[in-house]
Coordinates of C-alpha atoms and ligand atoms in Angstrom, one line a residue:
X1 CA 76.0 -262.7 -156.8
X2 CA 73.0 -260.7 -155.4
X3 CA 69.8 -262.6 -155.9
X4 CA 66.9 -260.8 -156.1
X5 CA 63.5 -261.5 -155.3
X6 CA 59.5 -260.4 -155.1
X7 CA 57.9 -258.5 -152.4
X8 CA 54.6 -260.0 -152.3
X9 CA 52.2 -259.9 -149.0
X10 CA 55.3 -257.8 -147.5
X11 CA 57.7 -260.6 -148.0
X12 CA 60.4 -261.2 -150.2
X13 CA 59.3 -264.1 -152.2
X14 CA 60.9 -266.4 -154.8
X15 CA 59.6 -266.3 -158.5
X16 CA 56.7 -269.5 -158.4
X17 CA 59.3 -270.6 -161.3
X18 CA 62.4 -270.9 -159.3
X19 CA 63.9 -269.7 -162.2
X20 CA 66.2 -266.2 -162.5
X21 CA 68.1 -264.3 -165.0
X22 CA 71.0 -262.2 -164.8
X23 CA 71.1 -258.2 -164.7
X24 CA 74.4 -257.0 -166.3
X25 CA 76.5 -253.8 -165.8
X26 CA 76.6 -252.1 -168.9
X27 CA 79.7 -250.4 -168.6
X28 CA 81.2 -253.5 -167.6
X29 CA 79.7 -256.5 -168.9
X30 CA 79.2 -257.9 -166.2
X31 CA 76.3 -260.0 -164.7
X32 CA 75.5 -258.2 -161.1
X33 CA 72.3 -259.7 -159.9
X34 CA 69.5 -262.7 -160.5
X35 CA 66.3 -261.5 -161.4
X36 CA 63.2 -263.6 -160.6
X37 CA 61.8 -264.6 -164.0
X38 CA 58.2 -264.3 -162.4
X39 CA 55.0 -265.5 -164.4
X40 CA 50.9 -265.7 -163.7
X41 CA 51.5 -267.6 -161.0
X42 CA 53.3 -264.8 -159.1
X43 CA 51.2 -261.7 -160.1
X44 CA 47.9 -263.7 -158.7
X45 CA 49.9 -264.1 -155.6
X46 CA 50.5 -260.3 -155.6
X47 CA 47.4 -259.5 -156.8
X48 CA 45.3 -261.4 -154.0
X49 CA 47.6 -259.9 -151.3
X50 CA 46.7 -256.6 -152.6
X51 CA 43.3 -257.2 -153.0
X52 CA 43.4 -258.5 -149.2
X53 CA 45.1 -255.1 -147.8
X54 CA 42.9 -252.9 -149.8
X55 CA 40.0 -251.8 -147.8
X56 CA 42.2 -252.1 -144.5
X57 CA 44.9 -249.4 -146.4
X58 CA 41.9 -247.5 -147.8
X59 CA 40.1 -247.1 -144.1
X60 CA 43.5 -246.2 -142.5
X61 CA 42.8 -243.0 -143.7
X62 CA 45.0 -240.1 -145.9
X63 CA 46.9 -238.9 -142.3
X64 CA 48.5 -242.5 -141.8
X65 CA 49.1 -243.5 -145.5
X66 CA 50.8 -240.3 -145.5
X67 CA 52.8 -241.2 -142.9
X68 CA 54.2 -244.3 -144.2
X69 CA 54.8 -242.7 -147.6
X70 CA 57.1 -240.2 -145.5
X71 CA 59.0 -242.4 -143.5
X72 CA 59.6 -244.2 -147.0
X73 CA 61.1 -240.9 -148.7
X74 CA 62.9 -240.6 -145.2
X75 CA 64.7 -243.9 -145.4
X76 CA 65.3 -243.4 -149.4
X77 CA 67.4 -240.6 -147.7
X78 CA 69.4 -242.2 -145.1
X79 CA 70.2 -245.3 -148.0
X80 CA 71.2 -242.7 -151.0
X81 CA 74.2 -243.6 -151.0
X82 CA 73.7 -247.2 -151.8
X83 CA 70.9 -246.6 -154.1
X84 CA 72.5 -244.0 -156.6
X85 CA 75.3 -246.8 -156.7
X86 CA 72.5 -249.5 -157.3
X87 CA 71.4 -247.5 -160.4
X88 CA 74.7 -246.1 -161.6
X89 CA 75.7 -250.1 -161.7
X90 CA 72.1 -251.6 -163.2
X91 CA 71.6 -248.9 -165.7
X92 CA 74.5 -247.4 -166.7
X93 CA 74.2 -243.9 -165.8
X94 CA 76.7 -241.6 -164.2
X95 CA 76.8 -242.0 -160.6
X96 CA 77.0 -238.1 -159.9
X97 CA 73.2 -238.4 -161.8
X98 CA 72.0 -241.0 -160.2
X99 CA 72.9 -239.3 -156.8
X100 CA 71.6 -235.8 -157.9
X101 CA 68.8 -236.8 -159.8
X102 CA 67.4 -239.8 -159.8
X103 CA 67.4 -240.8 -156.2
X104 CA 66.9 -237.3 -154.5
X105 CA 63.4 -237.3 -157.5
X106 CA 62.3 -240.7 -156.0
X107 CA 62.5 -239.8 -152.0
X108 CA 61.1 -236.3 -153.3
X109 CA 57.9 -238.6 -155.0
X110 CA 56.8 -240.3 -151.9
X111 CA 57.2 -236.4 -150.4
X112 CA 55.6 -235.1 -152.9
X113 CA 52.5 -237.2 -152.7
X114 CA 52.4 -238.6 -148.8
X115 CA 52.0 -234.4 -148.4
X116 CA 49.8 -233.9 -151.2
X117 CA 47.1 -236.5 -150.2
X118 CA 46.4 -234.1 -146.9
X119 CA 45.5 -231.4 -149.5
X120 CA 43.6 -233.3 -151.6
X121 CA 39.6 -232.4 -151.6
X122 CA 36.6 -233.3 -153.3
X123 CA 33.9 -230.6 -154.8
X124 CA 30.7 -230.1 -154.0
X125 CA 27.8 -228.5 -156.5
X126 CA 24.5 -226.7 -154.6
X127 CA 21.6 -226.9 -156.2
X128 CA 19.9 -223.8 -154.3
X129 CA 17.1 -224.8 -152.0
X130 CA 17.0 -227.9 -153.7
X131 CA 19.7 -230.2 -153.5
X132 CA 23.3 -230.7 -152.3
X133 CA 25.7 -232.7 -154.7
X134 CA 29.0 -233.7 -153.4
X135 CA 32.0 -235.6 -154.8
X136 CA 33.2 -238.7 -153.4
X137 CA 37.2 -239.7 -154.3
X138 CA 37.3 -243.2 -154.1
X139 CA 40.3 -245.3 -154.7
X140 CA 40.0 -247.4 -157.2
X141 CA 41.4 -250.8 -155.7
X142 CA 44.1 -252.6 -156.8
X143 CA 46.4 -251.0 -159.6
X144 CA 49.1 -252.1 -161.9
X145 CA 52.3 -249.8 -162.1
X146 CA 54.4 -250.6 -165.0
X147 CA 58.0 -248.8 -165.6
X148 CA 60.8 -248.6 -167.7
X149 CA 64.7 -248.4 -167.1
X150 CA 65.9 -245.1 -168.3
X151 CA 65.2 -243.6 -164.9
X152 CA 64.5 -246.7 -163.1
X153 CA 63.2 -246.0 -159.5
X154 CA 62.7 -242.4 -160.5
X155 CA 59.8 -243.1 -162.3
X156 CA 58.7 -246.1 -160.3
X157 CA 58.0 -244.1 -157.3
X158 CA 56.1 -241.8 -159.5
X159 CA 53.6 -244.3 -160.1
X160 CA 53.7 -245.8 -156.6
X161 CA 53.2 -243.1 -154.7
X162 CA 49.9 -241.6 -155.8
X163 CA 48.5 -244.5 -156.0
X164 CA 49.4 -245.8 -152.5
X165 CA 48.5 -242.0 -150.9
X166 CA 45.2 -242.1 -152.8
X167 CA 44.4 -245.9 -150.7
X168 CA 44.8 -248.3 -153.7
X169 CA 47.2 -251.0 -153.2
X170 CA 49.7 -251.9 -156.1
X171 CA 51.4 -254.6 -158.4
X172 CA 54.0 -253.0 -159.5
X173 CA 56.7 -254.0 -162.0
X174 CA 60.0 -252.5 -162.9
X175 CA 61.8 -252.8 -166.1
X176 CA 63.7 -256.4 -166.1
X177 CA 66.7 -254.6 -167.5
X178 CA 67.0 -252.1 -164.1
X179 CA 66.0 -253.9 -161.4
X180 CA 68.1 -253.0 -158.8
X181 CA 67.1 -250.4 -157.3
X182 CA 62.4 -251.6 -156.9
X183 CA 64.2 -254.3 -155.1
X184 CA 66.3 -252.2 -152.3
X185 CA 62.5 -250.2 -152.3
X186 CA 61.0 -253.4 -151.1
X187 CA 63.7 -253.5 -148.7
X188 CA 63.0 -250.4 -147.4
X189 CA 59.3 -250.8 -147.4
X190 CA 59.8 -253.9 -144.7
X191 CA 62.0 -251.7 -142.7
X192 CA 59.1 -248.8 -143.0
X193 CA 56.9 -251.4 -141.7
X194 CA 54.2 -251.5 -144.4
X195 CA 51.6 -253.2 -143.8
X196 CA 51.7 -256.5 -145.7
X197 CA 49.6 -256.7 -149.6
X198 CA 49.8 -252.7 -150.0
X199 CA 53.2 -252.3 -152.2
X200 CA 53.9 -255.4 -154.1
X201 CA 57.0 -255.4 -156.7
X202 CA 57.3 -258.1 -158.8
X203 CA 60.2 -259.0 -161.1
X204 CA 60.5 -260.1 -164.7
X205 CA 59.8 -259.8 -168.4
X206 CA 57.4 -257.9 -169.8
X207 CA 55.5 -260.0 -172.3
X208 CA 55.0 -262.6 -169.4
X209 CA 55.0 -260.9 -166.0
X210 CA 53.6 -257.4 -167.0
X211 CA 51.2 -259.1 -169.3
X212 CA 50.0 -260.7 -166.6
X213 CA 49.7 -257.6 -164.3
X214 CA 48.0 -255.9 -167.3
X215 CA 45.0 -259.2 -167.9
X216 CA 44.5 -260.0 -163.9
X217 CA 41.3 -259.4 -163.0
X218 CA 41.8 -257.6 -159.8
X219 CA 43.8 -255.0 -161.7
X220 CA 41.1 -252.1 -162.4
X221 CA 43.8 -249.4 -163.3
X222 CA 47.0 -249.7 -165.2
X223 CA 49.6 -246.7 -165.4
X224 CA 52.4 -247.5 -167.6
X225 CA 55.0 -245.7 -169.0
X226 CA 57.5 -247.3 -171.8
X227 CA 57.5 -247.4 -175.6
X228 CA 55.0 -246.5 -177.8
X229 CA 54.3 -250.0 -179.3
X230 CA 53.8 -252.0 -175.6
X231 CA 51.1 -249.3 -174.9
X232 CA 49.6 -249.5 -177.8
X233 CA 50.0 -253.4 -176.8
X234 CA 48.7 -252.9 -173.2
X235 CA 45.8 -250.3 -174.4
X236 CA 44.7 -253.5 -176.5
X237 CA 44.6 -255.7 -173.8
X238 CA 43.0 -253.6 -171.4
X239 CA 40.5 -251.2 -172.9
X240 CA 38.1 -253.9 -173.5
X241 CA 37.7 -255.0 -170.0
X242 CA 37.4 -251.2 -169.4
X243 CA 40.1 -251.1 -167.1
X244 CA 41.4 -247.4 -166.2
X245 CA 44.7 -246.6 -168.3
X246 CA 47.3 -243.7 -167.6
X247 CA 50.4 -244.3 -170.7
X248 CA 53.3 -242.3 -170.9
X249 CA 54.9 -243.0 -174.0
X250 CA 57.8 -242.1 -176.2
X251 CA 59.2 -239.0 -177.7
X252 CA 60.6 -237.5 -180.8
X253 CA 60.8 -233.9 -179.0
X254 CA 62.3 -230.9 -180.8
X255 CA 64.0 -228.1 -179.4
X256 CA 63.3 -224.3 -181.4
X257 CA 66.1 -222.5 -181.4
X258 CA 65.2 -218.8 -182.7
X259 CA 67.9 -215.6 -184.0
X260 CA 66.8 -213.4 -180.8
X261 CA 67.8 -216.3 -177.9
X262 CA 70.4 -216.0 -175.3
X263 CA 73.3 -218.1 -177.0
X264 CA 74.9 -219.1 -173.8
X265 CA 71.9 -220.3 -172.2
X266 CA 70.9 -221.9 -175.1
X267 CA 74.4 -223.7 -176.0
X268 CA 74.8 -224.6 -172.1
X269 CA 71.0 -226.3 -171.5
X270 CA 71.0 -228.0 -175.3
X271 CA 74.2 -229.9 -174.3
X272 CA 72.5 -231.5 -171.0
X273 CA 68.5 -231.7 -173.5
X274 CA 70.9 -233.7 -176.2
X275 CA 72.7 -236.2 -174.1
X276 CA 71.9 -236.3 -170.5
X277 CA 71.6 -240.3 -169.3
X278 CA 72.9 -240.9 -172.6
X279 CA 70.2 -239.3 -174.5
X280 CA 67.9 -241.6 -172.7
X281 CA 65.4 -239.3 -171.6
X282 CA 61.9 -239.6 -173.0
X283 CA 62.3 -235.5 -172.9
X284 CA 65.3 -235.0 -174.7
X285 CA 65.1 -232.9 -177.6
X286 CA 66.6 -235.4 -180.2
X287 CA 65.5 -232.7 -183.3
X288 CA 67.6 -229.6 -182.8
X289 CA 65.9 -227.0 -185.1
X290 CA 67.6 -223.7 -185.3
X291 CA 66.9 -220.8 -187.6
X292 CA 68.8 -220.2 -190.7
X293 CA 70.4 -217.1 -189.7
X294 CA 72.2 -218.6 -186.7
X295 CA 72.8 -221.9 -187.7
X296 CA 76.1 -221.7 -189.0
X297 CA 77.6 -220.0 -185.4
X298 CA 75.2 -222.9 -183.3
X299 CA 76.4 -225.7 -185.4
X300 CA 80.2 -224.4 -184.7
X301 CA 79.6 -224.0 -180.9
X302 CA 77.9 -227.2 -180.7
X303 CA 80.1 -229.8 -182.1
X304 CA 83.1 -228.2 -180.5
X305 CA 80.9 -228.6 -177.0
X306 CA 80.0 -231.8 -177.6
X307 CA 83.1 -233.3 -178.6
X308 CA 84.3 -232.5 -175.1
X309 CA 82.0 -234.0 -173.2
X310 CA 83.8 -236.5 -171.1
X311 CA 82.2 -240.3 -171.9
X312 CA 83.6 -242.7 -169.4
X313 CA 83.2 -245.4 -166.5
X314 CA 79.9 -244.5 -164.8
X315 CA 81.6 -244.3 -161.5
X316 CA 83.9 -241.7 -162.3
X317 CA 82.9 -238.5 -161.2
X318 CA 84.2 -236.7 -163.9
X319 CA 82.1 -238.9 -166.1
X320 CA 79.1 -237.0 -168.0
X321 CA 78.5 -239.7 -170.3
X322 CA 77.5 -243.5 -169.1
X323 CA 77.0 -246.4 -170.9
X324 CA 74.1 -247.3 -173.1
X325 CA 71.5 -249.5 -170.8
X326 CA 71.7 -252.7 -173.0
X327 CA 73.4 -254.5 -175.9
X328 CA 70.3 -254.6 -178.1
X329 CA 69.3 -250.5 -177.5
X330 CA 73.1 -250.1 -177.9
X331 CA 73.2 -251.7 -181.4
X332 CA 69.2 -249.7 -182.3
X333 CA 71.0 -246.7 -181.7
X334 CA 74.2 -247.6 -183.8
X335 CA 71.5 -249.0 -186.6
X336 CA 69.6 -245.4 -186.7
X337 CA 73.5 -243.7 -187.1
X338 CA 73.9 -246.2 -190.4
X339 CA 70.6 -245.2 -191.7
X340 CA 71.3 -241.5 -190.9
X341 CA 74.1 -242.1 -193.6
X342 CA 72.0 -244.0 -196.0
X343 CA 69.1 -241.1 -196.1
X344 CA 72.0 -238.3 -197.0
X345 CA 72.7 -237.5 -193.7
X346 CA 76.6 -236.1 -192.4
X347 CA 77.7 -237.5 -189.0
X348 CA 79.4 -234.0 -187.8
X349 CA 81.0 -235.7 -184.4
X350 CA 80.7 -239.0 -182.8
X351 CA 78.6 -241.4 -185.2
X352 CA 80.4 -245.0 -183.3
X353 CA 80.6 -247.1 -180.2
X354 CA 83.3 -246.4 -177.8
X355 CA 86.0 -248.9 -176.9
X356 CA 87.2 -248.1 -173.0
X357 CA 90.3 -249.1 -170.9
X358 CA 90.4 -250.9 -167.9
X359 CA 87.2 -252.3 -166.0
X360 CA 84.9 -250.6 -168.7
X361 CA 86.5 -252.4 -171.8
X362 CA 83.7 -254.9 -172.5
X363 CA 80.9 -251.8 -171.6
X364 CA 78.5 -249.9 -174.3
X365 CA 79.0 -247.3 -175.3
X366 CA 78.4 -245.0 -177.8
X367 CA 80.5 -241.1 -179.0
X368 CA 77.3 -238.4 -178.6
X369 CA 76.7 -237.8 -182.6
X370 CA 75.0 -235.0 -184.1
X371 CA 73.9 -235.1 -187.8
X372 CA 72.8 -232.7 -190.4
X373 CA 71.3 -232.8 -193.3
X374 CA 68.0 -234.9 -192.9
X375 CA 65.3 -234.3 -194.4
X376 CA 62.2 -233.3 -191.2
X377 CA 60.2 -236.3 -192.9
X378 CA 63.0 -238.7 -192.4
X379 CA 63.2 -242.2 -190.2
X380 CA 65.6 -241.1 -188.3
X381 CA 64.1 -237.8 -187.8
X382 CA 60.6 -239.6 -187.6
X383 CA 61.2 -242.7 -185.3
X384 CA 62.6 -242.4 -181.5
X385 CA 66.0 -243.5 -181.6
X386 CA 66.5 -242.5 -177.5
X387 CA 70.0 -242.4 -177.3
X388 CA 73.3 -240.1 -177.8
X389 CA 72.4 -239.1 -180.8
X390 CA 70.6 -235.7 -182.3
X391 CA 69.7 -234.2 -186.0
X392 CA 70.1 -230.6 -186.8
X393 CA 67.7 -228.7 -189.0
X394 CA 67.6 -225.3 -190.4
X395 CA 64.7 -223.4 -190.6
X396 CA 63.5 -219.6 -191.7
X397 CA 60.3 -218.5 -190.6
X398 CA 58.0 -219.2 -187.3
X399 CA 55.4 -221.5 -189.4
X400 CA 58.2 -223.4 -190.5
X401 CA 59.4 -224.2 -187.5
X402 CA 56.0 -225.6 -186.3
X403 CA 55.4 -227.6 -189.1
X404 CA 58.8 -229.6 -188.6
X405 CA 58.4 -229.6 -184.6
X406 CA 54.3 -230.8 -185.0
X407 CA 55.3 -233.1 -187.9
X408 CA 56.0 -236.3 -186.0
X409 CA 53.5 -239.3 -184.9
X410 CA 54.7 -238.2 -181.3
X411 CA 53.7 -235.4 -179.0
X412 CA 55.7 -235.4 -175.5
X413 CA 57.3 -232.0 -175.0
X414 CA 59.6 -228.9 -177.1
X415 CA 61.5 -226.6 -176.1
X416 CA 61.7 -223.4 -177.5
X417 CA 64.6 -220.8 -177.3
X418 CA 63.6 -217.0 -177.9
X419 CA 63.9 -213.6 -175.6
X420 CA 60.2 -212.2 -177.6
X421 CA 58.1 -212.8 -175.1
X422 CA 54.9 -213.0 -177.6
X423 CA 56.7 -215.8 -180.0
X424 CA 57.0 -217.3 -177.2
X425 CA 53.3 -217.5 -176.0
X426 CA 52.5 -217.8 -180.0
X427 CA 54.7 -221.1 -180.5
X428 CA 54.2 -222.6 -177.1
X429 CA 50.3 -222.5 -177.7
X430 CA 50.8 -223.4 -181.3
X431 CA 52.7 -226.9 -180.6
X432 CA 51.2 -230.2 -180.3
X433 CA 53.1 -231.3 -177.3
X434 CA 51.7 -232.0 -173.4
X435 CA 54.6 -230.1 -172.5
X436 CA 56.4 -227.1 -173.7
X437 CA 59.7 -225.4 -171.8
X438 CA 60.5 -221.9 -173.0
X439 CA 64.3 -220.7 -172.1
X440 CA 65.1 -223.9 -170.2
X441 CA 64.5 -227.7 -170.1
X442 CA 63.7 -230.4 -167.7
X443 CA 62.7 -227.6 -165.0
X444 CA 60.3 -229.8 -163.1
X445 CA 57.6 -228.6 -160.9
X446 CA 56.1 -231.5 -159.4
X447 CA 52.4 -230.0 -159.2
X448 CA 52.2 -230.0 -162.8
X449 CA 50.3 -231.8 -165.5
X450 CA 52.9 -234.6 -167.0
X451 CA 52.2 -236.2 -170.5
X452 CA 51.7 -236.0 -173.8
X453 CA 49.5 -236.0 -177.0
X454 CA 49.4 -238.7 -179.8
X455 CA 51.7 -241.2 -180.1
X456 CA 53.2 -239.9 -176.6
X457 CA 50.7 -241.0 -174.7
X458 CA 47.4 -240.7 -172.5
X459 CA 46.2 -238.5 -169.6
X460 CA 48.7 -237.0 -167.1
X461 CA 50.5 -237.7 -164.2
X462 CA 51.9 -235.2 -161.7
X463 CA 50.0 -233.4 -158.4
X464 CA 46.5 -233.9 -158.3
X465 CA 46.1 -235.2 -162.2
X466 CA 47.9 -238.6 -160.7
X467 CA 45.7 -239.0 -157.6
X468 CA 42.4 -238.3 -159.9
X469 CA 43.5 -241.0 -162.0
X470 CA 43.8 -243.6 -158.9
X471 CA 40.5 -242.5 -157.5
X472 CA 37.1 -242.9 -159.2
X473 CA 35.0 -239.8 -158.6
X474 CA 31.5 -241.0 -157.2
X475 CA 28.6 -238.1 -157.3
X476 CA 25.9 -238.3 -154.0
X477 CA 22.7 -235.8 -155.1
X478 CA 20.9 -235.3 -151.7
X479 CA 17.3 -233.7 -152.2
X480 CA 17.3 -231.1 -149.2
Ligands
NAD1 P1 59.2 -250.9 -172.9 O1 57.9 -250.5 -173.4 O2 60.0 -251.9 -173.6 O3 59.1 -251.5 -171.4 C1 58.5 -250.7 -170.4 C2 57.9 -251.6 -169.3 O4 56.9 -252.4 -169.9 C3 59.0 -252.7 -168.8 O5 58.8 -252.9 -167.4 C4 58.6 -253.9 -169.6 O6 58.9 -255.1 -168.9 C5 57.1 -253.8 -169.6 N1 56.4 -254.5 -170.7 C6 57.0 -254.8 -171.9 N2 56.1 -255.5 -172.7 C7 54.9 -255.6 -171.9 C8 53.6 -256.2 -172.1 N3 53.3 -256.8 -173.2 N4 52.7 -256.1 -171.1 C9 53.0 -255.4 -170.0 N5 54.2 -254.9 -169.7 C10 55.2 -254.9 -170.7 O7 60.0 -249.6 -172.7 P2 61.5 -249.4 -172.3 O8 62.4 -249.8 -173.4 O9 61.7 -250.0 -171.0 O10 61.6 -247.8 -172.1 C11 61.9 -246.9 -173.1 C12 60.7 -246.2 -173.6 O11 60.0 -245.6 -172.5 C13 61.0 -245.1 -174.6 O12 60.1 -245.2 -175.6 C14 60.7 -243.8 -173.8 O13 60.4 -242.7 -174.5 C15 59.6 -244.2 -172.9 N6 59.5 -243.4 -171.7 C16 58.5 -242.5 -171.6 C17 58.3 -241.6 -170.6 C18 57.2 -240.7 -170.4 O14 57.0 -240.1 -169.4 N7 56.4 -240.4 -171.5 C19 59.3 -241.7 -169.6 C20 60.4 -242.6 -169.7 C21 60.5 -243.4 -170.8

């Protein structure tokens, strides 16, 4: 079995432990990999390499950390193959995603930001005859990144890469249930040549290895995205040693479907919004809210879309629907479909786990479900459930709509379906969300600000919101 292992001070390390776990296939069952169960003792390992490299990776200047972040996206490139498998295997996702999402969005990251560093200024503010102010963007040292495993490297390379182009050097842990994939990065990163201390990926469990990122002293900044309750957790932690804190949290998005939309459009996108990776998309619109006039045709159209979607073995390429990541989300999400029943809501398709043939018998999985008749103020249509599973509700009027959609804890991103152009400015400016799509969903443009309000989170990631956050603005007054 593949046995994984740190990449501290650019080698691949053993946990300080000695002690692993095992990753399983969740469309199989089966154990794939050993994960180092890393502690303290390992993070203060990673954390003194990183402090080591810092000022040498700082001083190398933006031109050459670019350069390495390139050649990295390169060679996430030339190993795609391997790493779509990687995740398709550790998380459960179809393999066509991971190969058109998920890997081409990681090589597209270290793109993204080993080119967006050479554009990245600083201001300056003249005082007219009198002084000269000028900005200073420096990096803040050495960071934590901390990710989760519904788009495993994905959105570890989101984290990594602005903080490596903007000269900190990182400690950076993926989710223990989707390891895979942070492992073949440090791989790569020795075959890039990295210098030694700058990336450093270190494997395990949250409340012991990601604590320990989160408390070490030479951590000054922490971006971290997972549930809402672990960072609320880490915020604790960390705010009172003042430590700099990016979270991206959950979701409990809704999706506005109003009378005057294009139907097609609508019906097509709300299929991949509902249930693409399973539903396991902090950005899926799990409350489908549709107005009165049209819900009987949408509800129609919908369940008889849904209920051919093809749920299958991950590594079938017909496959649209993977398996659930693990056994305990798998049996969260079948626990919100029995309390759906007991608050009076019908399961209209889907509402059980799946039983497959063949190599995927013993694998997770769950029928996408759709239910109606929840109430907005609801559990399940309160609480993120993040998996195959959505609510419809009816509305009548515009101010309706943005109570229900604004009357969560959470505030991530909407979507809102409608061809008048002023409702649409109207609603999108009138919802509490960091993110709102009008006519389409999950359109990314990598420049832009990414996060959300309340429970969803704090400050933004994307262009150059992620490389302010990993560089501490310093202000030089000089009397002319
Ligand atoms: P999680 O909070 O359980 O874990 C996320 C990461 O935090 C993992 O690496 C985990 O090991 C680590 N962790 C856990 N406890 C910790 C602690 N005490 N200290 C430090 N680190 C700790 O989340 P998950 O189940 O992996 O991911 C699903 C959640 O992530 C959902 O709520 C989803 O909405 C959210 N998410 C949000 C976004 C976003 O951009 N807002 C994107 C993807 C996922």
């Amino acid at each position: 079995m593949l046995k994984l292992q740190n990449y501290i001070n650019g080698v691949l390390t053993p946990p300080a432990s000695q002690h692993y776990f095992q990753s399983l296939n969740p469309a199989t069952g089966k154990a794939h990999a050993e994960v180092p169960d890393s502690d303290a003792r390992d993070v203060d390992m990673a954390c003194v390499a990183a402090e080591a490299a810092f000022l040498k990776w700082r001083d190398l200047g933006h031109e050459k950390r670019a350069a390495y972040l390139i050649r990295l996206a390169q060679l996430i490139e030339t190993h795609a193959a391997r790493l779509a498998h990687a995740e398709s295997v550790d998380n459960g996702k179809p393999l066509k995603l991971a190969q058109h999402v998920d890997i081409p969005r990681a090589a597209a990251n270290f793109n993204f930001y080993g080119t967006g560093i050479l554009h990245y200024a600083s201001e300056s503010h003249a005082m007219e005859g009198m002084a000269l102010n000028y900005t200073l963007r420096q990096a803040v040292g050495v960071v934590g990144c901390i990710s989760p495993w519904n788009l495993p490297l994905y959105l570890f390379s989101w984290k990594i890469a602005p903080a490596l182009a903007a000269g900190c050097t990182v400690v950076a842990k993926p989710s223990e249930i989707t390891p895979y994939t942070a492992f073949l990065l440090s791989e790569l990163c020795i075959e890039a040549g990295f210098p030694p201390g700058v990336l450093n990926i270190v494997h395990g469990y949250g409340q012991r290895c990601g604590d320990a990122i989160v408390r070490h002293p030479l951590i000054k900044a922490i971006s971290f995205t997972g549930g809402t309750a672990t960072g609320k957790h880490i915020a604790a932690v960390a705010a009172p040693e003042f430590k700099k804190l990016s979270l991206e949290l959950g979701g409990k998005n809704a999706n506005i479907i109003f009378e005057d939309c294009d139907f097609e459009a609508m019906l097509k996108t709300t299929l991949l919004s509902s249930f693409s990776n399973q539903g396991q998309i902090c950005l899926c619109g799990s409350r489908i809210l549709i107005q009165r006039s049209i819900y009987s045709t949408f509800e129609r159209a919908f369940i008889d879309a849904v209920k051919r979607l093809k749920v299958g073995d991950p590594l079938n390429a017909e496959t649209q629907i993977g398996a659930i990541v693990s056994k305990s989300h798998f049996e969260k999400i079948l626990s919100y479909i029995e309390l759906a029943k007991t608050e009076g809501g019908t399961v209209l398709c889907g509402g059980s786990a799946l039983k497959l043939d063949g190599a995927c018998a013993q694998g997770l999985f769950i029928a996408p479900t759709v239910i109606s008749g929840l109430s907005p103020g609801c559990r399940v249509n309160q609480e993120e459930i993040f998996g195959p599973v959505v609510t419809l509700i009816p509305f009548d009027t515009e101010a309706e709509a943005l109570a229900i959609a604004n009357g969560t804890p959470y505030g991530l991103a909407s979507t809102l379906w409608t061809s008048d152009l002023k409702r649409a400015h109207r609603v999108a400016a009138a919802l509490h969300t960091g993110i709102v799509w009008v006519n389409c969903w999950l359109l990314r443009d990598l420049r832009t600000p990414f996060g959300g309000v309340k429970g969803s989170g704090v400050g933004r990631e994307g262009g150059f919101e992620a490389l302010d956050f990993f560089t501490e603005p310093k202000n030089v007054c000089i009397k002319l």
